[in-house]
PDB file of C-alpha atoms in Angstrom:
ATOM      1  CA  MET K   1      -0.030  -0.001   0.011  1.00 38.00           C
ATOM      2  CA  SER K   2       1.019   3.636  -0.432  1.00 39.00           C
ATOM      3  CA  TYR K   3       2.527   5.496   2.543  1.00 41.00           C
ATOM      4  CA  THR K   4       3.573   8.494   0.605  1.00 43.00           C
ATOM      5  CA  GLY K   5       0.816  11.064   1.103  1.00 47.00           C
ATOM      6  CA  GLU K   6       1.397  13.895  -1.415  1.00 59.00           C
ATOM      7  CA  ARG K   7       4.639  13.064  -3.132  1.00 65.00           C
ATOM      8  CA  LYS K   8       6.740  15.319  -5.328  1.00 78.00           C
ATOM      9  CA  TYR K   9       8.315  13.001  -7.936  1.00 87.00           C
ATOM     10  CA  ASN K  10      11.313  14.608  -9.529  1.00 89.00           C
ATOM     11  CA  LEU K  11      14.993  13.989 -10.207  1.00 90.00           C
ATOM     12  CA  THR K  12      16.066  15.228  -6.713  1.00 90.00           C
ATOM     13  CA  ASP K  13      13.707  12.736  -5.131  1.00 91.00           C
ATOM     14  CA  PHE K  14      14.746   9.961  -7.505  1.00 93.00           C
ATOM     15  CA  PHE K  15      18.495  10.327  -6.872  1.00 92.00           C
ATOM     16  CA  GLY K  16      18.011  11.203  -3.168  1.00 91.00           C
ATOM     17  CA  ASN K  17      16.169   7.916  -2.628  1.00 91.00           C
ATOM     18  CA  TYR K  18      18.586   5.864  -4.694  1.00 93.00           C
ATOM     19  CA  PHE K  19      21.890   7.081  -3.293  1.00 93.00           C
ATOM     20  CA  GLY K  20      20.456   7.492   0.219  1.00 92.00           C
ATOM     21  CA  ASN K  21      19.671   3.733   0.231  1.00 93.00           C
ATOM     22  CA  PHE K  22      22.486   2.579  -2.006  1.00 94.00           C
ATOM     23  CA  GLY K  23      23.874   0.220   0.568  1.00 94.00           C
ATOM     24  CA  ARG K  24      20.500  -1.477   1.047  1.00 94.00           C
ATOM     25  CA  LEU K  25      19.974  -1.704  -2.683  1.00 95.00           C
ATOM     26  CA  LEU K  26      23.390  -3.316  -2.947  1.00 95.00           C
ATOM     27  CA  VAL K  27      22.179  -6.088  -0.678  1.00 96.00           C
ATOM     28  CA  ALA K  28      19.050  -6.600  -2.731  1.00 96.00           C
ATOM     29  CA  ASN K  29      21.204  -6.567  -5.893  1.00 96.00           C
ATOM     30  CA  LEU K  30      23.318  -9.391  -4.429  1.00 96.00           C
ATOM     31  CA  LEU K  31      20.306 -11.372  -3.435  1.00 96.00           C
ATOM     32  CA  PHE K  32      18.986 -11.139  -7.010  1.00 96.00           C
ATOM     33  CA  CYS K  33      22.341 -11.898  -8.648  1.00 95.00           C
ATOM     34  CA  LEU K  34      22.921 -15.077  -6.658  1.00 95.00           C
ATOM     35  CA  PRO K  35      20.228 -17.115  -8.481  1.00 95.00           C
ATOM     36  CA  LEU K  36      21.041 -15.260 -11.670  1.00 94.00           C
ATOM     37  CA  ALA K  37      24.715 -16.455 -11.450  1.00 93.00           C
ATOM     38  CA  VAL K  38      23.487 -19.993 -10.779  1.00 93.00           C
ATOM     39  CA  PHE K  39      21.168 -20.053 -13.793  1.00 92.00           C
ATOM     40  CA  VAL K  40      23.667 -18.386 -16.146  1.00 90.00           C
ATOM     41  CA  GLY K  41      26.381 -20.759 -14.923  1.00 90.00           C
ATOM     42  CA  GLY K  42      24.147 -23.743 -15.612  1.00 90.00           C
ATOM     43  CA  LEU K  43      23.310 -22.361 -19.044  1.00 87.00           C
ATOM     44  CA  MET K  44      27.018 -21.929 -19.883  1.00 85.00           C
ATOM     45  CA  LEU K  45      27.704 -25.481 -18.672  1.00 87.00           C
ATOM     46  CA  VAL K  46      24.940 -26.840 -20.915  1.00 85.00           C
ATOM     47  CA  ALA K  47      26.412 -24.822 -23.830  1.00 81.00           C
ATOM     48  CA  GLN K  48      29.857 -26.381 -23.182  1.00 81.00           C
ATOM     49  CA  LEU K  49      28.543 -29.876 -23.069  1.00 83.00           C
ATOM     50  CA  ALA K  50      26.196 -29.539 -25.991  1.00 79.00           C
ATOM     51  CA  SER K  51      28.633 -27.440 -28.090  1.00 74.00           C
ATOM     52  CA  GLY K  52      26.128 -24.638 -28.267  1.00 74.00           C
ATOM     53  CA  VAL K  53      22.756 -23.677 -26.842  1.00 76.00           C
ATOM     54  CA  SER K  54      19.397 -22.807 -28.343  1.00 82.00           C
ATOM     55  CA  ILE K  55      18.229 -19.233 -28.106  1.00 84.00           C
ATOM     56  CA  PHE K  56      14.927 -20.587 -26.735  1.00 86.00           C
ATOM     57  CA  LEU K  57      16.927 -22.068 -23.816  1.00 87.00           C
ATOM     58  CA  VAL K  58      18.610 -18.701 -23.217  1.00 87.00           C
ATOM     59  CA  PHE K  59      15.228 -17.048 -22.995  1.00 90.00           C
ATOM     60  CA  MET K  60      14.235 -19.540 -20.282  1.00 91.00           C
ATOM     61  CA  LEU K  61      16.080 -17.225 -17.911  1.00 92.00           C
ATOM     62  CA  ILE K  62      12.915 -15.108 -17.977  1.00 92.00           C
ATOM     63  CA  PRO K  63      10.593 -17.650 -16.249  1.00 93.00           C
ATOM     64  CA  LEU K  64      13.433 -19.082 -14.099  1.00 94.00           C
ATOM     65  CA  MET K  65      14.262 -15.628 -12.664  1.00 95.00           C
ATOM     66  CA  SER K  66      10.622 -14.469 -12.400  1.00 94.00           C
ATOM     67  CA  PRO K  67      10.156 -15.141  -8.659  1.00 93.00           C
ATOM     68  CA  PHE K  68      13.300 -13.199  -7.927  1.00 96.00           C
ATOM     69  CA  PHE K  69      12.097 -10.338 -10.033  1.00 96.00           C
ATOM     70  CA  ALA K  70       9.132 -10.231  -7.672  1.00 95.00           C
ATOM     71  CA  GLY K  71      11.475  -9.690  -4.687  1.00 95.00           C
ATOM     72  CA  LEU K  72      13.534  -7.072  -6.562  1.00 96.00           C
ATOM     73  CA  THR K  73      10.358  -5.234  -7.627  1.00 96.00           C
ATOM     74  CA  ASN K  74       9.011  -5.202  -4.081  1.00 95.00           C
ATOM     75  CA  VAL K  75      12.280  -3.718  -2.735  1.00 95.00           C
ATOM     76  CA  CYS K  76      12.177  -0.932  -5.340  1.00 95.00           C
ATOM     77  CA  ARG K  77       8.437  -0.348  -4.668  1.00 93.00           C
ATOM     78  CA  LYS K  78       9.081  -0.025  -0.918  1.00 92.00           C
ATOM     79  CA  LEU K  79      11.922   2.448  -1.570  1.00 93.00           C
ATOM     80  CA  THR K  80       9.686   4.486  -3.889  1.00 92.00           C
ATOM     81  CA  ALA K  81       6.625   4.394  -1.641  1.00 88.00           C
ATOM     82  CA  THR K  82       8.206   4.837   1.815  1.00 82.00           C
ATOM     83  CA  ARG K  83      11.684   6.194   0.966  1.00 80.00           C
ATOM     84  CA  SER K  84      13.188   3.438   3.058  1.00 82.00           C
ATOM     85  CA  VAL K  85      13.649  -0.216   2.573  1.00 89.00           C
ATOM     86  CA  ARG K  86      14.665  -3.378   4.515  1.00 91.00           C
ATOM     87  CA  PRO K  87      16.335  -5.276   1.658  1.00 93.00           C
ATOM     88  CA  VAL K  88      16.314  -8.862   2.888  1.00 95.00           C
ATOM     89  CA  LYS K  89      12.894  -8.832   4.453  1.00 93.00           C
ATOM     90  CA  ASP K  90      11.306  -6.887   1.595  1.00 93.00           C
ATOM     91  CA  PHE K  91      13.026  -9.055  -1.066  1.00 96.00           C
ATOM     92  CA  PHE K  92      11.729 -12.329   0.406  1.00 95.00           C
ATOM     93  CA  SER K  93       8.382 -10.856   1.277  1.00 92.00           C
ATOM     94  CA  GLY K  94       7.834  -9.844  -2.363  1.00 92.00           C
ATOM     95  CA  LEU K  95       9.091 -13.207  -3.552  1.00 94.00           C
ATOM     96  CA  LYS K  96       6.714 -15.128  -1.175  1.00 92.00           C
ATOM     97  CA  SER K  97       3.620 -13.027  -1.907  1.00 91.00           C
ATOM     98  CA  ASN K  98       3.977 -12.430  -5.664  1.00 93.00           C
ATOM     99  CA  TRP K  99       5.988 -15.380  -7.121  1.00 94.00           C
ATOM    100  CA  LEU K 100       2.900 -16.939  -8.790  1.00 94.00           C
ATOM    101  CA  PHE K 101       1.828 -13.750 -10.576  1.00 94.00           C
ATOM    102  CA  PHE K 102       5.382 -13.146 -11.841  1.00 95.00           C
ATOM    103  CA  LEU K 103       5.705 -16.742 -12.907  1.00 95.00           C
ATOM    104  CA  VAL K 104       2.488 -16.685 -14.963  1.00 94.00           C
ATOM    105  CA  ASN K 105       3.398 -13.255 -16.284  1.00 94.00           C
ATOM    106  CA  SER K 106       6.876 -14.439 -17.206  1.00 95.00           C
ATOM    107  CA  ILE K 107       5.435 -17.165 -19.417  1.00 94.00           C
ATOM    108  CA  LEU K 108       3.563 -14.456 -21.364  1.00 93.00           C
ATOM    109  CA  VAL K 109       6.805 -12.408 -21.608  1.00 93.00           C
ATOM    110  CA  TYR K 110       8.649 -15.511 -22.767  1.00 94.00           C
ATOM    111  CA  ILE K 111       6.164 -16.252 -25.449  1.00 93.00           C
ATOM    112  CA  PHE K 112       6.172 -12.587 -26.616  1.00 92.00           C
ATOM    113  CA  THR K 113      10.009 -12.424 -26.593  1.00 91.00           C
ATOM    114  CA  VAL K 114      10.367 -15.585 -28.573  1.00 91.00           C
ATOM    115  CA  SER K 115       7.711 -14.344 -31.076  1.00 89.00           C
ATOM    116  CA  ILE K 116       9.559 -11.016 -31.557  1.00 88.00           C
ATOM    117  CA  TRP K 117      12.889 -12.833 -32.021  1.00 87.00           C
ATOM    118  CA  ALA K 118      11.349 -15.274 -34.533  1.00 85.00           C
ATOM    119  CA  SER K 119       9.853 -12.310 -36.444  1.00 82.00           C
ATOM    120  CA  VAL K 120      13.199 -10.528 -36.623  1.00 79.00           C
ATOM    121  CA  GLN K 121      14.797 -13.702 -37.952  1.00 80.00           C
ATOM    122  CA  LEU K 122      12.052 -13.974 -40.541  1.00 78.00           C
ATOM    123  CA  PHE K 123      12.600 -10.483 -41.865  1.00 76.00           C
ATOM    124  CA  ARG K 124      16.365 -10.884 -42.180  1.00 72.00           C
ATOM    125  CA  GLY K 125      17.327 -11.001 -45.835  1.00 65.00           C
ATOM    126  CA  MET K 126      13.809 -10.292 -47.061  1.00 69.00           C
ATOM    127  CA  GLY K 127      13.033  -7.340 -49.292  1.00 65.00           C
ATOM    128  CA  MET K 128      11.452  -4.232 -47.815  1.00 68.00           C
ATOM    129  CA  SER K 129       8.049  -4.320 -49.493  1.00 72.00           C
ATOM    130  CA  MET K 130       5.157  -2.175 -48.266  1.00 75.00           C
ATOM    131  CA  GLU K 131       3.610  -5.294 -46.689  1.00 73.00           C
ATOM    132  CA  ILE K 132       6.794  -6.068 -44.783  1.00 74.00           C
ATOM    133  CA  ILE K 133       7.117  -2.462 -43.646  1.00 78.00           C
ATOM    134  CA  ALA K 134       3.510  -2.395 -42.451  1.00 79.00           C
ATOM    135  CA  PHE K 135       4.097  -5.688 -40.582  1.00 78.00           C
ATOM    136  CA  ILE K 136       7.249  -4.314 -38.943  1.00 79.00           C
ATOM    137  CA  ILE K 137       5.401  -1.199 -37.779  1.00 84.00           C
ATOM    138  CA  THR K 138       2.647  -3.387 -36.306  1.00 84.00           C
ATOM    139  CA  ILE K 139       5.181  -5.454 -34.423  1.00 84.00           C
ATOM    140  CA  VAL K 140       6.937  -2.332 -33.098  1.00 84.00           C
ATOM    141  CA  LEU K 141       3.677  -0.776 -31.912  1.00 87.00           C
ATOM    142  CA  THR K 142       2.595  -4.098 -30.314  1.00 87.00           C
ATOM    143  CA  ALA K 143       5.922  -4.346 -28.570  1.00 88.00           C
ATOM    144  CA  ILE K 144       5.556  -0.773 -27.172  1.00 89.00           C
ATOM    145  CA  LEU K 145       2.034  -1.574 -26.036  1.00 89.00           C
ATOM    146  CA  PHE K 146       3.171  -4.801 -24.423  1.00 91.00           C
ATOM    147  CA  ILE K 147       6.100  -3.140 -22.609  1.00 91.00           C
ATOM    148  CA  CYS K 148       3.881  -0.328 -21.281  1.00 91.00           C
ATOM    149  CA  VAL K 149       1.405  -2.845 -19.931  1.00 93.00           C
ATOM    150  CA  GLU K 150       4.220  -4.757 -18.270  1.00 93.00           C
ATOM    151  CA  LEU K 151       5.616  -1.559 -16.700  1.00 93.00           C
ATOM    152  CA  SER K 152       2.342  -1.015 -14.812  1.00 93.00           C
ATOM    153  CA  ALA K 153       1.552  -4.719 -14.154  1.00 94.00           C
ATOM    154  CA  VAL K 154       4.695  -5.607 -12.237  1.00 94.00           C
ATOM    155  CA  VAL K 155       4.360  -2.546  -9.990  1.00 93.00           C
ATOM    156  CA  MET K 156       0.627  -3.160  -9.435  1.00 92.00           C
ATOM    157  CA  ALA K 157       1.257  -6.841  -8.584  1.00 92.00           C
ATOM    158  CA  VAL K 158       3.391  -5.853  -5.542  1.00 92.00           C
ATOM    159  CA  SER K 159       1.316  -2.854  -4.543  1.00 88.00           C
ATOM    160  CA  VAL K 160      -2.384  -3.985  -4.367  1.00 84.00           C
ATOM    161  CA  ASP K 161      -4.162  -7.244  -3.750  1.00 81.00           C
ATOM    162  CA  LEU K 162      -5.933  -7.740  -7.150  1.00 83.00           C
ATOM    163  CA  LYS K 163      -6.446 -10.773  -9.353  1.00 87.00           C
ATOM    164  CA  PHE K 164      -4.222 -11.416 -12.348  1.00 91.00           C
ATOM    165  CA  THR K 165      -6.984 -10.436 -14.851  1.00 90.00           C
ATOM    166  CA  GLU K 166      -7.684  -7.215 -12.902  1.00 88.00           C
ATOM    167  CA  ILE K 167      -4.067  -6.270 -12.904  1.00 91.00           C
ATOM    168  CA  ILE K 168      -3.714  -6.799 -16.640  1.00 91.00           C
ATOM    169  CA  LYS K 169      -6.961  -4.940 -17.363  1.00 89.00           C
ATOM    170  CA  ASN K 170      -5.939  -1.951 -15.294  1.00 88.00           C
ATOM    171  CA  SER K 171      -2.522  -2.002 -16.884  1.00 91.00           C
ATOM    172  CA  PHE K 172      -4.044  -1.632 -20.318  1.00 91.00           C
ATOM    173  CA  ILE K 173      -6.029   1.355 -19.043  1.00 88.00           C
ATOM    174  CA  LEU K 174      -2.883   2.947 -17.681  1.00 90.00           C
ATOM    175  CA  VAL K 175      -1.048   2.744 -20.987  1.00 89.00           C
ATOM    176  CA  LEU K 176      -2.505   6.050 -22.102  1.00 87.00           C
ATOM    177  CA  LYS K 177      -3.078   7.646 -18.725  1.00 88.00           C
ATOM    178  CA  GLY K 178       0.515   6.901 -17.724  1.00 88.00           C
ATOM    179  CA  PHE K 179       2.106   7.253 -21.098  1.00 89.00           C
ATOM    180  CA  THR K 180       4.296  10.219 -20.087  1.00 91.00           C
ATOM    181  CA  ASN K 181       5.745   8.208 -17.233  1.00 92.00           C
ATOM    182  CA  HIS K 182       6.233   5.199 -19.513  1.00 92.00           C
ATOM    183  CA  LEU K 183       8.166   7.362 -21.904  1.00 92.00           C
ATOM    184  CA  LYS K 184      10.438   8.478 -19.073  1.00 93.00           C
ATOM    185  CA  THR K 185      11.043   4.894 -18.268  1.00 93.00           C
ATOM    186  CA  LEU K 186      11.804   3.814 -21.830  1.00 92.00           C
ATOM    187  CA  PHE K 187      14.255   6.753 -22.410  1.00 93.00           C
ATOM    188  CA  SER K 188      16.013   6.084 -19.098  1.00 92.00           C
ATOM    189  CA  LEU K 189      16.362   2.341 -19.805  1.00 92.00           C
ATOM    190  CA  PHE K 190      17.591   3.209 -23.316  1.00 91.00           C
ATOM    191  CA  PHE K 191      20.219   5.483 -21.719  1.00 91.00           C
ATOM    192  CA  ALA K 192      21.328   2.713 -19.313  1.00 89.00           C
ATOM    193  CA  VAL K 193      21.466   0.137 -22.184  1.00 88.00           C
ATOM    194  CA  THR K 194      23.457   2.573 -24.297  1.00 90.00           C
ATOM    195  CA  LEU K 195      25.960   3.022 -21.492  1.00 88.00           C
ATOM    196  CA  VAL K 196      26.459  -0.703 -21.197  1.00 86.00           C
ATOM    197  CA  TYR K 197      26.763  -1.064 -24.938  1.00 85.00           C
ATOM    198  CA  SER K 198      29.351   1.688 -24.932  1.00 87.00           C
ATOM    199  CA  LEU K 199      31.517  -0.385 -22.559  1.00 83.00           C
ATOM    200  CA  VAL K 200      31.214  -3.307 -24.898  1.00 82.00           C
ATOM    201  CA  VAL K 201      32.336  -1.221 -27.866  1.00 83.00           C
ATOM    202  CA  LEU K 202      35.224   0.648 -26.092  1.00 86.00           C
ATOM    203  CA  ILE K 203      36.754  -2.227 -24.179  1.00 85.00           C
ATOM    204  CA  ARG K 204      38.198  -4.686 -26.676  1.00 80.00           C
ATOM    205  CA  GLU K 205      39.811  -7.085 -24.178  1.00 86.00           C
ATOM    206  CA  PRO K 206      37.252  -9.894 -23.520  1.00 85.00           C
ATOM    207  CA  ILE K 207      38.420 -10.723 -19.968  1.00 88.00           C
ATOM    208  CA  THR K 208      38.562  -7.073 -18.866  1.00 88.00           C
ATOM    209  CA  LEU K 209      35.151  -6.490 -20.351  1.00 86.00           C
ATOM    210  CA  SER K 210      33.648  -9.628 -18.648  1.00 86.00           C
ATOM    211  CA  VAL K 211      35.052  -8.485 -15.237  1.00 89.00           C
ATOM    212  CA  ILE K 212      33.678  -4.942 -15.539  1.00 89.00           C
ATOM    213  CA  LEU K 213      30.265  -6.065 -16.805  1.00 88.00           C
ATOM    214  CA  GLY K 214      30.177  -8.714 -14.099  1.00 90.00           C
ATOM    215  CA  LEU K 215      30.927  -6.203 -11.401  1.00 92.00           C
ATOM    216  CA  PHE K 216      28.487  -3.681 -12.814  1.00 91.00           C
ATOM    217  CA  THR K 217      25.797  -6.349 -12.796  1.00 92.00           C
ATOM    218  CA  LEU K 218      26.653  -7.568  -9.309  1.00 92.00           C
ATOM    219  CA  THR K 219      26.503  -4.125  -7.724  1.00 92.00           C
ATOM    220  CA  VAL K 220      24.269  -1.797  -9.719  1.00 93.00           C
ATOM    221  CA  LEU K 221      22.523  -2.849 -12.881  1.00 93.00           C
ATOM    222  CA  PRO K 222      19.520  -4.968 -11.863  1.00 94.00           C
ATOM    223  CA  THR K 223      18.352  -2.671  -9.052  1.00 95.00           C
ATOM    224  CA  LEU K 224      19.055   0.530 -11.044  1.00 95.00           C
ATOM    225  CA  MET K 225      16.939  -0.656 -13.960  1.00 95.00           C
ATOM    226  CA  MET K 226      14.124  -1.962 -11.756  1.00 96.00           C
ATOM    227  CA  TYR K 227      14.160   1.223  -9.693  1.00 96.00           C
ATOM    228  CA  ILE K 228      13.771   3.289 -12.942  1.00 95.00           C
ATOM    229  CA  ILE K 229      10.747   1.158 -13.876  1.00 95.00           C
ATOM    230  CA  VAL K 230       9.140   1.240 -10.491  1.00 95.00           C
ATOM    231  CA  TYR K 231       9.741   4.858  -9.746  1.00 95.00           C
ATOM    232  CA  ASN K 232       8.098   6.094 -12.919  1.00 93.00           C
ATOM    233  CA  SER K 233       5.300   3.500 -13.064  1.00 93.00           C
ATOM    234  CA  TYR K 234       4.429   3.800  -9.359  1.00 93.00           C
ATOM    235  CA  GLN K 235       3.361   7.446  -9.806  1.00 91.00           C
ATOM    236  CA  THR K 236       0.525   6.495 -12.102  1.00 90.00           C
ATOM    237  CA  VAL K 237      -0.401   3.333 -10.277  1.00 90.00           C
ATOM    238  CA  GLU K 238      -0.555   5.215  -6.945  1.00 88.00           C
ATOM    239  CA  ARG K 239      -2.797   8.046  -8.326  1.00 86.00           C
ATOM    240  CA  LEU K 240      -5.208   5.955 -10.321  1.00 86.00           C
ATOM    241  CA  VAL K 241      -5.263   2.517  -8.634  1.00 84.00           C
ATOM    242  CA  ILE K 242      -3.723   2.458  -5.145  1.00 80.00           C
ATOM    243  CA  LYS K 243      -5.395   5.552  -3.684  1.00 80.00           C
ATOM    244  CA  PRO K 244      -8.875   4.733  -5.099  1.00 78.00           C
ATOM    245  CA  TYR K 245      -8.455   1.141  -3.908  1.00 71.00           C
ATOM    246  CA  GLU K 246      -7.473   2.331  -0.378  1.00 68.00           C
ATOM    247  CA  GLN K 247     -10.453   4.771  -0.347  1.00 68.00           C
ATOM    248  CA  GLN K 248     -12.806   2.013  -1.490  1.00 66.00           C
ATOM    249  CA  LYS K 249     -11.600  -0.245   1.324  1.00 63.00           C
ATOM    250  CA  LYS K 250     -11.956   2.620   3.817  1.00 61.00           C
ATOM    251  CA  ASP K 251     -15.514   3.477   2.636  1.00 58.00           C
ATOM    252  CA  GLU K 252     -16.764  -0.070   2.464  1.00 56.00           C
ATOM    253  CA  PRO K 253     -17.847  -0.337   6.120  1.00 51.00           C
ATOM    254  CA  VAL K 254     -19.733   2.984   5.767  1.00 47.00           C
ATOM    255  CA  ARG K 255     -21.444   1.775   2.604  1.00 51.00           C
ATOM    256  CA  GLN K 256     -22.465  -1.406   4.248  1.00 51.00           C
ATOM    257  CA  LEU K 257     -23.914   0.527   7.134  1.00 42.00           C
ATOM    258  CA  ASP K 258     -25.747   2.977   4.870  1.00 50.00           C
ATOM    259  CA  LEU K 259     -27.257   0.036   2.876  1.00 48.00           C
ATOM    260  CA  ARG K 260     -29.245  -0.911   5.968  1.00 48.00           C
ATOM    261  CA  GLN K 261     -31.057   2.401   5.703  1.00 47.00           C
ATOM    262  CA  ASP K 262     -32.110   1.551   2.081  1.00 55.00           C
ATOM    263  CA  GLU K 263     -34.588  -1.169   3.012  1.00 59.00           C
ATOM    264  CA  SER K 264     -37.448   1.114   1.886  1.00 60.00           C
ATOM    265  CA  LEU K 265     -36.248   0.836  -1.743  1.00 70.00           C
ATOM    266  CA  THR K 266     -38.215  -1.776  -3.708  1.00 75.00           C
ATOM    267  CA  ILE K 267     -37.026  -4.153  -6.439  1.00 76.00           C
ATOM    268  CA  GLU K 268     -38.713  -1.909  -9.005  1.00 76.00           C
ATOM    269  CA  ASP K 269     -36.649   1.108  -7.624  1.00 73.00           C
ATOM    270  CA  LEU K 270     -33.381  -0.764  -7.903  1.00 77.00           C
ATOM    271  CA  GLU K 271     -33.734  -2.545 -11.288  1.00 79.00           C
ATOM    272  CA  PRO K 272     -33.015   0.498 -13.445  1.00 79.00           C
ATOM    273  CA  LEU K 273     -29.667   0.904 -11.656  1.00 76.00           C
ATOM    274  CA  ALA K 274     -28.762  -2.764 -12.087  1.00 79.00           C
ATOM    275  CA  LYS K 275     -28.249  -2.725 -15.789  1.00 79.00           C
ATOM    276  CA  GLY K 276     -24.654  -2.561 -16.978  1.00 75.00           C
ATOM    277  CA  ASP K 277     -21.162  -3.481 -15.805  1.00 73.00           C
ATOM    278  CA  PRO K 278     -21.330  -4.855 -12.189  1.00 77.00           C
ATOM    279  CA  GLU K 279     -17.985  -3.179 -11.368  1.00 73.00           C
ATOM    280  CA  GLU K 280     -19.224   0.350 -12.360  1.00 72.00           C
ATOM    281  CA  TYR K 281     -20.375   2.796  -9.711  1.00 69.00           C
ATOM    282  CA  VAL K 282     -23.922   4.163  -9.604  1.00 69.00           C
ATOM    283  CA  PHE K 283     -25.493   6.969  -7.564  1.00 63.00           C
ATOM    284  CA  LEU K 284     -28.013   5.802  -4.988  1.00 66.00           C
ATOM    285  CA  ASN K 285     -29.593   7.901  -2.244  1.00 58.00           C
ATOM    286  CA  GLY K 286     -26.777  10.426  -2.162  1.00 51.00           C
ATOM    287  CA  LYS K 287     -23.892   7.951  -2.327  1.00 59.00           C
ATOM    288  CA  THR K 288     -21.971   5.994  -4.944  1.00 63.00           C
ATOM    289  CA  ILE K 289     -21.971   2.235  -4.768  1.00 71.00           C
ATOM    290  CA  LYS K 290     -20.910  -0.538  -7.201  1.00 75.00           C
ATOM    291  CA  ARG K 291     -23.658  -1.891  -9.377  1.00 79.00           C
ATOM    292  CA  LYS K 292     -22.988  -5.421  -8.128  1.00 82.00           C
ATOM    293  CA  THR K 293     -24.093  -4.097  -4.645  1.00 81.00           C
ATOM    294  CA  VAL K 294     -27.351  -3.050  -6.203  1.00 79.00           C
ATOM    295  CA  LEU K 295     -27.705  -6.599  -7.690  1.00 83.00           C
ATOM    296  CA  ARG K 296     -27.091  -8.095  -4.212  1.00 82.00           C
ATOM    297  CA  MET K 297     -29.818  -5.821  -2.767  1.00 81.00           C
ATOM    298  CA  ILE K 298     -32.241  -6.956  -5.377  1.00 81.00           C
ATOM    299  CA  GLU K 299     -31.370 -10.624  -4.743  1.00 82.00           C
ATOM    300  CA  VAL K 300     -31.931 -10.148  -1.045  1.00 79.00           C
ATOM    301  CA  ARG K 301     -35.300  -8.604  -1.611  1.00 78.00           C
ATOM    302  CA  LYS K 302     -36.329 -11.393  -3.937  1.00 78.00           C
ATOM    303  CA  ASN K 303     -35.283 -13.977  -1.345  1.00 75.00           C
ATOM    304  CA  ASN K 304     -37.295 -12.093   1.311  1.00 72.00           C
ATOM    305  CA  VAL K 305     -40.370 -12.208  -0.903  1.00 67.00           C
ATOM    306  CA  LYS K 306     -39.902 -15.978  -1.458  1.00 65.00           C
ATOM    307  CA  ASN K 307     -39.521 -16.579   2.261  1.00 61.00           C
ATOM    308  CA  ARG K 308     -42.688 -14.560   3.051  1.00 64.00           C
ATOM    309  CA  GLU K 309     -44.646 -16.580   0.483  1.00 58.00           C
ATOM    310  CA  LEU K 310     -43.461 -19.922   1.919  1.00 53.00           C
ATOM    311  CA  THR K 311     -44.341 -18.659   5.397  1.00 57.00           C
ATOM    312  CA  ASP K 312     -47.883 -17.649   4.290  1.00 56.00           C
ATOM    313  CA  VAL K 313     -48.344 -21.132   2.768  1.00 50.00           C
TER     314      VAL K 313
END
């Protein structure tokens, strides 16, 4: 849940949080890199024994690491929301509470990643006809949409208690409403990737490059990239999902109490309000309630009528 109150999200806040908790983030980074090293090491061993490894097997790192992404995301979410973090506790708390969502979600990411890779391989060597260009544009736009949905989904998963389908549905809604923050994330990640690529280009010695990239990954890279994602996405999720969700939870007892005062309303009074999406809010007797609550009220009244009829018999 959010503990931020009225936050001012800016670069000063971003870097202040990050460097003020750098030691704690280092611990979280090490916790994440431990299984990463195990899986990468196992992949390299398979490649040595099999004289090569399929790209599909390389992409298997996505679902294998998914529970640990849940832990890392929760650490960065706590840092963004509360400006403090307990790295070990928050890492394993996020892993324990959200591993299933991240595992299921990672399967979708795996399928999408493999599909994009297969499409790129298909286009290699082909002529650039108008049909191919249109198909490439479609894939690029689909990839951007998918990435934007994922940016909100992973943050929402560790922030509110919602079902998988509700998280994905809300994430689609937030694509447009949070597009500015998503752009910030994409540009920031592009800058980080460009920096890493520059090291690859500038350092020609393979061993030196491996050591530098290894240390960079071990100490900074995973938490930095996840913190960029969470910090930008959390702003939209907090404003449009977390705060309304908290307010709804807070108002629910009041609504239940007020419903007792609506016993004078008949089934005929309620039926016009019952038509439509059960999750939408309707205005009833000076308050807003979900349409599914109206449906429950109608059902209760119908049951009461049946009970009275049975009693009369």
